[in-house]
mmCIF file of C-alpha atoms and ligand atoms in Angstrom:
data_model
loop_
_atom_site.group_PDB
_atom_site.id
_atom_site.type_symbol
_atom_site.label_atom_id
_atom_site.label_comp_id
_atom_site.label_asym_id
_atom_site.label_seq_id
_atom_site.Cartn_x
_atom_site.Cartn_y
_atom_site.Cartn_z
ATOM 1 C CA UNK A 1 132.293 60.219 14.213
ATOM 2 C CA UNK A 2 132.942 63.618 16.395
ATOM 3 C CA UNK A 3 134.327 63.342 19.604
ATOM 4 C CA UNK A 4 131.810 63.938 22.247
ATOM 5 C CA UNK A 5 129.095 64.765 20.182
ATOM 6 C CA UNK A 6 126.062 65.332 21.572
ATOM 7 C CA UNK A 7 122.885 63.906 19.740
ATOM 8 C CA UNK A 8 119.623 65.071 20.174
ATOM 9 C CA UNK A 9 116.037 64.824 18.652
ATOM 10 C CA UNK A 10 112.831 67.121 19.381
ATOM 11 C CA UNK A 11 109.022 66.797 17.846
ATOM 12 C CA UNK A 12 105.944 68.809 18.278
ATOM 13 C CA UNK A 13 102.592 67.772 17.401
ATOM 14 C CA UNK A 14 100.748 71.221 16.701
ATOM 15 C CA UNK A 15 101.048 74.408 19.202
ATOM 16 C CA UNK A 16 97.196 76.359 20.313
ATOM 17 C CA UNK A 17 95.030 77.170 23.166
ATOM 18 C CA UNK A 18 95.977 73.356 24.751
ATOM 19 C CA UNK A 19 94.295 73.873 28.053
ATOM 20 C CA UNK A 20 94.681 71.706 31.113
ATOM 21 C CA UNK A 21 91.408 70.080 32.102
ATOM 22 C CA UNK A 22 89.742 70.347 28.600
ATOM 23 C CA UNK A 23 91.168 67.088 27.690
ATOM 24 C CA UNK A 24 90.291 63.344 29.448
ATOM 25 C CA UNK A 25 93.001 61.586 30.983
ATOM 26 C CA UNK A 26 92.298 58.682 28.360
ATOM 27 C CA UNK A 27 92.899 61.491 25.237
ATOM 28 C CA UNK A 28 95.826 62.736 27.160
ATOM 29 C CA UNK A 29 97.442 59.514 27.812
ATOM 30 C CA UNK A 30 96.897 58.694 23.986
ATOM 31 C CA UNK A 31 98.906 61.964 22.456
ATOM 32 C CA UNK A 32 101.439 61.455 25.228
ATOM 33 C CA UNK A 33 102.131 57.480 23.861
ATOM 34 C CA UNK A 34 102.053 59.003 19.996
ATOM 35 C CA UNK A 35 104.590 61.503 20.950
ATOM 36 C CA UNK A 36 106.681 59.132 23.358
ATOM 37 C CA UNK A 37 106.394 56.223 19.541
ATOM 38 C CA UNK A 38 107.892 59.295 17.270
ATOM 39 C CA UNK A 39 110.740 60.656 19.826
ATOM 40 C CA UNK A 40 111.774 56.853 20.653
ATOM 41 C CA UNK A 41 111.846 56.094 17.237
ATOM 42 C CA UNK A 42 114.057 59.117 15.953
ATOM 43 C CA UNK A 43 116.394 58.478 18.878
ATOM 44 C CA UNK A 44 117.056 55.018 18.975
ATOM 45 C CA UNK A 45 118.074 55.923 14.819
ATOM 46 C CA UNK A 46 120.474 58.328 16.097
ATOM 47 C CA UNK A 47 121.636 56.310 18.961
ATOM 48 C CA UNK A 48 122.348 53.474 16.283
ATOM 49 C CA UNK A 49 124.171 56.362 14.231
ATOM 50 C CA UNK A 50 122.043 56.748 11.734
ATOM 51 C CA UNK A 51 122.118 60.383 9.989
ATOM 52 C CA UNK A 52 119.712 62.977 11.710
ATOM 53 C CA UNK A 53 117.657 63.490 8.254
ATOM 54 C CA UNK A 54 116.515 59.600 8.562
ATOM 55 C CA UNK A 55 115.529 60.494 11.977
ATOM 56 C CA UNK A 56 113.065 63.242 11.478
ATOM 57 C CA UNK A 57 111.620 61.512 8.452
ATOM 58 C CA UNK A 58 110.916 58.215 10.850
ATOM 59 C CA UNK A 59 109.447 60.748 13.720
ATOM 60 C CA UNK A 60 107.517 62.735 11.354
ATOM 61 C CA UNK A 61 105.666 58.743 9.519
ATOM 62 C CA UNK A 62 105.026 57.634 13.133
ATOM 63 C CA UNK A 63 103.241 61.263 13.535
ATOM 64 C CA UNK A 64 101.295 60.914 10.369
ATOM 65 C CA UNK A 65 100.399 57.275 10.722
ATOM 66 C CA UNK A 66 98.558 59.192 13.976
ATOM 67 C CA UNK A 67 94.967 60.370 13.569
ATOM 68 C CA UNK A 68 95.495 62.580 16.721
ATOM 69 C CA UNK A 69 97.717 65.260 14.768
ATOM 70 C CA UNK A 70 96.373 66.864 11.552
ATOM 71 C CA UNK A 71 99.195 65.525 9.359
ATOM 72 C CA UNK A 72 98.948 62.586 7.323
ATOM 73 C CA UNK A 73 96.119 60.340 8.584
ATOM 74 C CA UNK A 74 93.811 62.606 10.698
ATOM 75 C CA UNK A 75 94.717 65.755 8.576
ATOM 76 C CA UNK A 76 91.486 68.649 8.617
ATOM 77 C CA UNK A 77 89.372 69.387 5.891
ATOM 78 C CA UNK A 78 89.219 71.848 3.369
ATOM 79 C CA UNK A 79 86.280 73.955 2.247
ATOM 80 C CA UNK A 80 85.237 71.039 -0.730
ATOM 81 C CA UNK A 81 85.407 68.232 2.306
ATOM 82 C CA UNK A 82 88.955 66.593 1.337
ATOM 83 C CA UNK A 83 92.343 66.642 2.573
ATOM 84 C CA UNK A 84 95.045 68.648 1.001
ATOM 85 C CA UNK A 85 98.391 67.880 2.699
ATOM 86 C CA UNK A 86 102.278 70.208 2.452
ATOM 87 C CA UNK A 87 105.411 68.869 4.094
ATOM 88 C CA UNK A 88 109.046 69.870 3.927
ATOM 89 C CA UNK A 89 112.098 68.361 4.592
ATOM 90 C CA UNK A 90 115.825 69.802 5.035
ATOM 91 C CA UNK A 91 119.108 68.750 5.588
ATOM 92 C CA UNK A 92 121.568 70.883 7.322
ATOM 93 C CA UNK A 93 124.803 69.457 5.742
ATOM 94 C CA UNK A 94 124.601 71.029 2.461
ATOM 95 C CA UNK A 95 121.426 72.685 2.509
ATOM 96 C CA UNK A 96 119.364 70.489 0.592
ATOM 97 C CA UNK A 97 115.781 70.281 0.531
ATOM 98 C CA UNK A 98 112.693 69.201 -0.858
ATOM 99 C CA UNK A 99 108.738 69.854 -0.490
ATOM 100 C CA UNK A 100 105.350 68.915 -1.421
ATOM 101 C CA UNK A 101 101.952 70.899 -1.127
ATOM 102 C CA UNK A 102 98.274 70.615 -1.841
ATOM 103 C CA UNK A 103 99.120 66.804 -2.617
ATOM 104 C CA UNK A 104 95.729 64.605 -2.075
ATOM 105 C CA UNK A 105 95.853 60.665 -1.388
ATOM 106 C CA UNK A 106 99.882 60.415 -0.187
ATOM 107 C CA UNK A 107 100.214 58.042 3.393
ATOM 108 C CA UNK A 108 103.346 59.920 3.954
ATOM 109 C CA UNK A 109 103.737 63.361 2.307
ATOM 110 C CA UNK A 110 106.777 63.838 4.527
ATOM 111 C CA UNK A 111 108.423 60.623 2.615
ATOM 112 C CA UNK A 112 107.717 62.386 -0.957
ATOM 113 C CA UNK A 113 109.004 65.671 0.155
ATOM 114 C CA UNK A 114 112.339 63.716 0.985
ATOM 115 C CA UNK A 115 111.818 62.188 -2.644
ATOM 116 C CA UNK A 116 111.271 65.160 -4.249
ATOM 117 C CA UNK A 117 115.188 66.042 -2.468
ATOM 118 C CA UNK A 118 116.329 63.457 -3.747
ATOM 119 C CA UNK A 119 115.198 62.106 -6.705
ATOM 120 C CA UNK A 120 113.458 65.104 -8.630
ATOM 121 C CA UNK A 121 116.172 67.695 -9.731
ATOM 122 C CA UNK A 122 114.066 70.418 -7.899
ATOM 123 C CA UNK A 123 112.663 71.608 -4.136
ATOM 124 C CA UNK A 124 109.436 72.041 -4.408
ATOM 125 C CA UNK A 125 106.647 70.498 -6.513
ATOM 126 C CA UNK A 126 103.061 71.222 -6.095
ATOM 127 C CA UNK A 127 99.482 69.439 -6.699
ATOM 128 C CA UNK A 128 98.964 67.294 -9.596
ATOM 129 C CA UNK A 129 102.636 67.394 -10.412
ATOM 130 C CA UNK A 130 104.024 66.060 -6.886
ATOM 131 C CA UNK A 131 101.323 63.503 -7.470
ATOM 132 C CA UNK A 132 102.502 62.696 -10.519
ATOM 133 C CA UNK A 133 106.052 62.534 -9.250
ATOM 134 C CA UNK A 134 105.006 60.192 -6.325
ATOM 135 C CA UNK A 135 103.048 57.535 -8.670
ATOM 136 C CA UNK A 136 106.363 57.154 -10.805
ATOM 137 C CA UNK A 137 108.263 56.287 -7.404
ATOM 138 C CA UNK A 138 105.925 53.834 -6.036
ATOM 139 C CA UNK A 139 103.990 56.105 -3.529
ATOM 140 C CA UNK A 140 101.608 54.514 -1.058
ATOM 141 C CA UNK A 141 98.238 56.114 -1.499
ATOM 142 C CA UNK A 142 94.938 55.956 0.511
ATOM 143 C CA UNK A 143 91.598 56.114 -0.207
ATOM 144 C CA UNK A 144 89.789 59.695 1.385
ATOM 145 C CA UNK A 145 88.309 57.161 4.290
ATOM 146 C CA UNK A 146 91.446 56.733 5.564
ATOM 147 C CA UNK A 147 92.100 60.515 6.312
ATOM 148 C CA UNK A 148 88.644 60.678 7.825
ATOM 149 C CA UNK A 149 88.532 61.338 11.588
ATOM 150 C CA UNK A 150 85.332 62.309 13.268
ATOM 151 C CA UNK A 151 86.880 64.826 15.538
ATOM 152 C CA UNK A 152 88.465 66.578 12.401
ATOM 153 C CA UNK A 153 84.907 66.379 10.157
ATOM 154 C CA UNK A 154 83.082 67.654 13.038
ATOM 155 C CA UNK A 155 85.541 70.635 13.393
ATOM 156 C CA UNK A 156 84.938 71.591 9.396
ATOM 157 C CA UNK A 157 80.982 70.916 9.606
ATOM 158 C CA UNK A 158 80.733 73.631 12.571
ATOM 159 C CA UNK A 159 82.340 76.211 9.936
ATOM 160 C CA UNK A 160 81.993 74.887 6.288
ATOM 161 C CA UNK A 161 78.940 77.412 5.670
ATOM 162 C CA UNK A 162 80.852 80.067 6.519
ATOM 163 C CA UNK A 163 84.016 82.003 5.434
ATOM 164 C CA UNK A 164 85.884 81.377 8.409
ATOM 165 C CA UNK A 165 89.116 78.868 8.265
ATOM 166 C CA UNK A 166 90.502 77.527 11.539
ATOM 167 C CA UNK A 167 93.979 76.411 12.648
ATOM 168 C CA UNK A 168 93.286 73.219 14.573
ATOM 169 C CA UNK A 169 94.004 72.365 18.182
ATOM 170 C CA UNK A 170 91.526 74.648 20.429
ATOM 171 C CA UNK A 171 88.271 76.213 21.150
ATOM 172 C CA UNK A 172 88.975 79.946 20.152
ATOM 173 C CA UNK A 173 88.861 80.598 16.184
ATOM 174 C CA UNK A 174 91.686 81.517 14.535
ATOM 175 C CA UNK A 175 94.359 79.744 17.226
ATOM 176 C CA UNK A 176 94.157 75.990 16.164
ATOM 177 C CA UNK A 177 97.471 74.382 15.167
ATOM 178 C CA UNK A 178 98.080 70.771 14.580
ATOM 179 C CA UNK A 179 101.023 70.380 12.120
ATOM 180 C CA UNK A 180 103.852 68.105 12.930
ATOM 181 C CA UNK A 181 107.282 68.277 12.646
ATOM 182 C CA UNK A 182 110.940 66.873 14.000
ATOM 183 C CA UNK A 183 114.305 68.173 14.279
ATOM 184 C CA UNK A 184 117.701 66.318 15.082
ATOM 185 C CA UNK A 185 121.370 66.535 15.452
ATOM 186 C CA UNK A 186 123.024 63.433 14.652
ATOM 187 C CA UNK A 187 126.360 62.030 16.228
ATOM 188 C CA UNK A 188 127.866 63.409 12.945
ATOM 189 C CA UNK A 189 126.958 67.393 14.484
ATOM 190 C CA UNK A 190 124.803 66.938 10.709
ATOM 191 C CA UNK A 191 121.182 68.784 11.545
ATOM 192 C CA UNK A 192 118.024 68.541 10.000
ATOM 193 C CA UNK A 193 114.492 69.297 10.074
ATOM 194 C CA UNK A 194 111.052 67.869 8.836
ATOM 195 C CA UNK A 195 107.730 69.410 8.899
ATOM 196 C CA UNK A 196 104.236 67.828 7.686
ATOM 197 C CA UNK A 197 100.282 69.361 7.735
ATOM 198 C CA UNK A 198 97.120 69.172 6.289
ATOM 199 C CA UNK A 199 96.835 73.106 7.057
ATOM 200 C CA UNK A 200 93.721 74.591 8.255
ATOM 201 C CA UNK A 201 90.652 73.555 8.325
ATOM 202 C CA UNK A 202 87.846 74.917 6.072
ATOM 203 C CA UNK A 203 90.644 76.064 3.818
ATOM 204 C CA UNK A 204 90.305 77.063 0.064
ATOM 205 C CA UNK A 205 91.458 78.863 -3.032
ATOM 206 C CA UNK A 206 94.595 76.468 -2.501
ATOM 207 C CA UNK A 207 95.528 77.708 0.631
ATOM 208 C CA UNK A 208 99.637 76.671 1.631
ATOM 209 C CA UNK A 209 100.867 77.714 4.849
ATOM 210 C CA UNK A 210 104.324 78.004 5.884
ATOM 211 C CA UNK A 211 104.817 74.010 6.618
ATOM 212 C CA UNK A 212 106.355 73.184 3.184
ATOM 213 C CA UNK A 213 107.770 76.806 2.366
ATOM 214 C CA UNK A 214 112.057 76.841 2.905
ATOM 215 C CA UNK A 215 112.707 79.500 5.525
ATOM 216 C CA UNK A 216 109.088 79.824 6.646
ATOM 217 C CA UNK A 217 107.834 77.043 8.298
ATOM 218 C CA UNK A 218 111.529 74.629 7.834
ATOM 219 C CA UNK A 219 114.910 74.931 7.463
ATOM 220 C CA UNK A 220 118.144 73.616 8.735
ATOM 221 C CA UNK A 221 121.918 74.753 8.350
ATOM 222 C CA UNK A 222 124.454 72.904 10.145
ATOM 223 C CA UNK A 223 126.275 76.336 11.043
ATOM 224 C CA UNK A 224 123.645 77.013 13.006
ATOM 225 C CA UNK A 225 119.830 75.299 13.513
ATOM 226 C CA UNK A 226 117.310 72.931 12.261
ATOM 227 C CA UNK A 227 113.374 74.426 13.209
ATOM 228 C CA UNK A 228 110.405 72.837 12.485
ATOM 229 C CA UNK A 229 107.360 75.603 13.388
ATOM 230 C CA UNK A 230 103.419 74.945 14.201
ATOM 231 C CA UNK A 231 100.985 78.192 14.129
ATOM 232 C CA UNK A 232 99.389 80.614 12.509
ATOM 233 C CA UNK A 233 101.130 80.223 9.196
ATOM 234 C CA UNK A 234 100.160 83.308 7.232
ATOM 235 C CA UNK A 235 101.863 85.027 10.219
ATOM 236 C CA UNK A 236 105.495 83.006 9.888
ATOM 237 C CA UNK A 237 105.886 83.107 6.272
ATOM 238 C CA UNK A 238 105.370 86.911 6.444
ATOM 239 C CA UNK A 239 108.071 86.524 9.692
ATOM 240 C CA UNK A 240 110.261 84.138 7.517
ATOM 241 C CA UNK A 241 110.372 82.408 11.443
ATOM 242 C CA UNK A 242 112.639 79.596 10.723
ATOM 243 C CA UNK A 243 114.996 80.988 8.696
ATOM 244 C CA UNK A 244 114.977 84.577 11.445
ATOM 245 C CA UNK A 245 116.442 82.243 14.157
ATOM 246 C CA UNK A 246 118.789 81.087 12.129
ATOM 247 C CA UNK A 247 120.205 84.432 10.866
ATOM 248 C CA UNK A 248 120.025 85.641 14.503
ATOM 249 C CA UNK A 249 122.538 82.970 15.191
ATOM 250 C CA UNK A 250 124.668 83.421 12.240
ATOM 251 C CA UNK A 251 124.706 87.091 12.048
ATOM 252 C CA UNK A 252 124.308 88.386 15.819
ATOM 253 C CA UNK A 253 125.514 85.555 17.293
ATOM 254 C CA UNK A 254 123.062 84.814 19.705
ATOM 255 C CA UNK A 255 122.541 80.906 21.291
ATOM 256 C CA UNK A 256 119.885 78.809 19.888
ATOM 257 C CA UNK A 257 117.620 79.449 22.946
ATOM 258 C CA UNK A 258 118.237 83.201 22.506
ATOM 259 C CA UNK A 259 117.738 83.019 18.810
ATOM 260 C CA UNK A 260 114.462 81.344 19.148
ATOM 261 C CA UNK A 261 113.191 83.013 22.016
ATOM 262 C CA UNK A 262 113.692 86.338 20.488
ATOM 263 C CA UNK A 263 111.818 84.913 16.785
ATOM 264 C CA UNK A 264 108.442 83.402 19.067
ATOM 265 C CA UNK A 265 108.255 86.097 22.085
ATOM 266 C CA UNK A 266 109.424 88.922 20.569
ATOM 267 C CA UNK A 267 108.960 89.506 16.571
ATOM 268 C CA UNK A 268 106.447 87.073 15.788
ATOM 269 C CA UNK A 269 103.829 88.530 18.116
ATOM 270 C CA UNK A 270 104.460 92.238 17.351
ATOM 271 C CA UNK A 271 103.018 91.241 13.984
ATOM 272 C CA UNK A 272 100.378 89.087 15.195
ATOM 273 C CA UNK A 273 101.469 85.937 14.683
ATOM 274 C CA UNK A 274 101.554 82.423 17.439
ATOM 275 C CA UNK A 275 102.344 79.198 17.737
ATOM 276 C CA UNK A 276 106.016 77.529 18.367
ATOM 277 C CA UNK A 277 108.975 75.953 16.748
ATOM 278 C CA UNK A 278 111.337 73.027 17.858
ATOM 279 C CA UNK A 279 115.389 73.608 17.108
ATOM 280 C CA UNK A 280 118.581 71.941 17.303
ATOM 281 C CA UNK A 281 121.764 73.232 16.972
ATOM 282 C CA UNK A 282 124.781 71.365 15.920
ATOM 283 C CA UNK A 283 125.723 71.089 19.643
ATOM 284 C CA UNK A 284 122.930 69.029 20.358
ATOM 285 C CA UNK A 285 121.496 71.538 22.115
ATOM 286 C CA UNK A 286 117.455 71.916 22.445
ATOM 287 C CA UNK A 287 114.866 74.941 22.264
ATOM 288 C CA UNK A 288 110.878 74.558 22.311
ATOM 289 C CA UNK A 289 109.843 78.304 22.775
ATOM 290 C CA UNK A 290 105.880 78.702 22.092
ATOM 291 C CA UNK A 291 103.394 81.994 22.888
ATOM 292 C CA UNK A 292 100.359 79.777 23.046
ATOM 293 C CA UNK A 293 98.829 77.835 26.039
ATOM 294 C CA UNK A 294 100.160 74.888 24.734
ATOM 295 C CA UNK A 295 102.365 72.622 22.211
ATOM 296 C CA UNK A 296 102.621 68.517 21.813
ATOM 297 C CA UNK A 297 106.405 68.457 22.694
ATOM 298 C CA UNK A 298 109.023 65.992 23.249
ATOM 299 C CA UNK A 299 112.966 65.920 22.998
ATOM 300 C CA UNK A 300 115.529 63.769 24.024
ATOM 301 C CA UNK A 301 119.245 64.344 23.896
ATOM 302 C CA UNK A 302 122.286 61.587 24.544
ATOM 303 C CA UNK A 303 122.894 63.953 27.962
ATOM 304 C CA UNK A 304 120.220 62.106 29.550
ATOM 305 C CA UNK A 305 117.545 64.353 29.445
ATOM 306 C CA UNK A 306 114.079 63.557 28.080
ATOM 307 C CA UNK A 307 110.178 65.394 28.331
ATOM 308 C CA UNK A 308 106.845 65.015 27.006
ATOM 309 C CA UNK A 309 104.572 67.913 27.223
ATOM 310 C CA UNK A 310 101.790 69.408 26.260
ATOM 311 C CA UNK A 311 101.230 72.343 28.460
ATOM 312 C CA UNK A 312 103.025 75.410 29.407
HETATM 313 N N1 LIG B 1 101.321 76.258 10.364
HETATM 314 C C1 LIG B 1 100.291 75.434 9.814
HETATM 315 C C2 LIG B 1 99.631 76.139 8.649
HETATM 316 O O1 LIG B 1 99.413 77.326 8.726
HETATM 317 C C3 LIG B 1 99.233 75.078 10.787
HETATM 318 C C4 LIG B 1 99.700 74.431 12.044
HETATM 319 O O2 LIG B 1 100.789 74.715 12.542
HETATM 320 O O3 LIG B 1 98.939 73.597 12.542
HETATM 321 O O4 LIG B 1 99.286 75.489 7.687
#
């Protein structure tokens, strides 16, 4: 164990046009306890010394056992009425990682893309084959009822007639995210990152985002970050966001909160892209930059400090 190293664990819940007074106080009160279950979770693992990839994973399950986030159970519908669900996971040690996407059925895609790190010889396996892959470890899978959520069907009835796809989370089109993710630094100064969505709703053509792509959506290096990111995806795979704060950090030098400021306020809107990220650094230390009204946050670090929030 490091001398005075600092632990730390952040989560998001999906970044969009979150605007005060749109929610009730009941709804509220329900994402806040979600959020408050996944960060208590994550940090009583790392408080117990547990290694920061077995923290995100645990943050990320209690986030898809949630049908307020569309990850997991509660995840949006695609154009044909199902779910199809991505999720990566990374490990900031020696760079391993592992992803899933358009997989159908899986409780916990986040716990298969950890698998597929593991136990599959490769990083990222898609459809029918990650399916495949998860039946031959024992997988829990559901039955489609059990992604269902009313909210989330009503969402994909208002635009399944039409061409449009929507990110989830808000009223305006086009600025809807509700992907989940965690990031941690463990008491080892080990990093790591894990990120889990059922995309956009009304998607088709097999649609992936940047949740389970390495770089886009994901990534963690302990010599400098672990980001998890929520928004318009098209927008930070084109960006390569996660990845960008990283380099900023290991090629210009710049802080974590520097790094990611620049990545959400400065190139990913000149291109047309918003949403958020979460990062860690190996210090411990915490960033939640987002352009949009709002992001389901929380962090908590062994320094003492702790938030939930939604709004800016
Ligand atoms: N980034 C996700 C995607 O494009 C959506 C989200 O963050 O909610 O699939």
């Amino acid at each position: 164990m490091k001398q005075n190293q600092k632990y730390s664990v952040a989560i998001h819940g999906g970044a969009g046009t979150l605007l005060r007074g749109q929610m009730t106080a009941e709804k509220e009160k329900a994402y806040r306890t979600s959020l408050e279950n996944a960060l208590e979770k994550a940090y009583q693992l790392l408080d117990a010394g547990a290694p920061a990839i077995d923290a995100v994973e645990a943050a990320v399950k209690v986030l898809e056992d949630s049908p307020l986030f569309n990850a997991g159970k509660g995840s949006v519908f695609t154009a044909e009425g199902t779910h199809e669900m991505d999720a990566a996971i990374m490990e900031g040690k020696d760079l391993h990682a592992g992803a899933v996407t358009l997989v159908k059925g899986i409780k916990n895609p986040i716990s298969l893309a950890r698998d597929v790190m593991e136990k599959s010889g490769h990083v990222f396996l898609a459809g029918e084959g990650a399916l495949n892959f998860a039946r031959s470890l024992g997988h829990v899978f559901e039955e489609e009822r059990y992604f269902y959520d009313e909210f989330r069907h009503k969402q994909w009835l208002e635009i399944k007639d039409s061409n449009n796809f929507q990110l989830d989370h808000s009223n305006a089109k086009d600025s809807k995210f509700g992907t989940v993710g965690a990031v941690a630094c463990d008491r080892e100064g080990n990093v790591a990152a894990a990120t889990s969505t059922g995309g956009m709703t009304n998607k088709k053509f097999g649609r992936v985002g940047d949740s389970p792509i390495i770089g886009a959506g994901n990534y963690a290096n302990n010599h400098t970050c672990a980001v998890s990111c929520t928004g318009s995806g098209e927008y930070f795979i084109r960006g390569v966001v996660a990845y960008d704060v990283s380099a900023l950090m290991e090629y210009k030098g710049l802080s974590l909160e520097a790094a990611a400021n620049e990545v959400i306020h400065g190139r990913l809107p000149k291109i047309g892209g918003d949403g958020g990220l979460i990062a860690v650094d190996a210090e411990g230390n915490v960033a939640l930059p987002f352009n949009t009204e709002g992001m389901y946050r929380a962090y908590r670090t062994s320094g003492g400090s702790k938030d939930i929030a939604i709004y800016s």
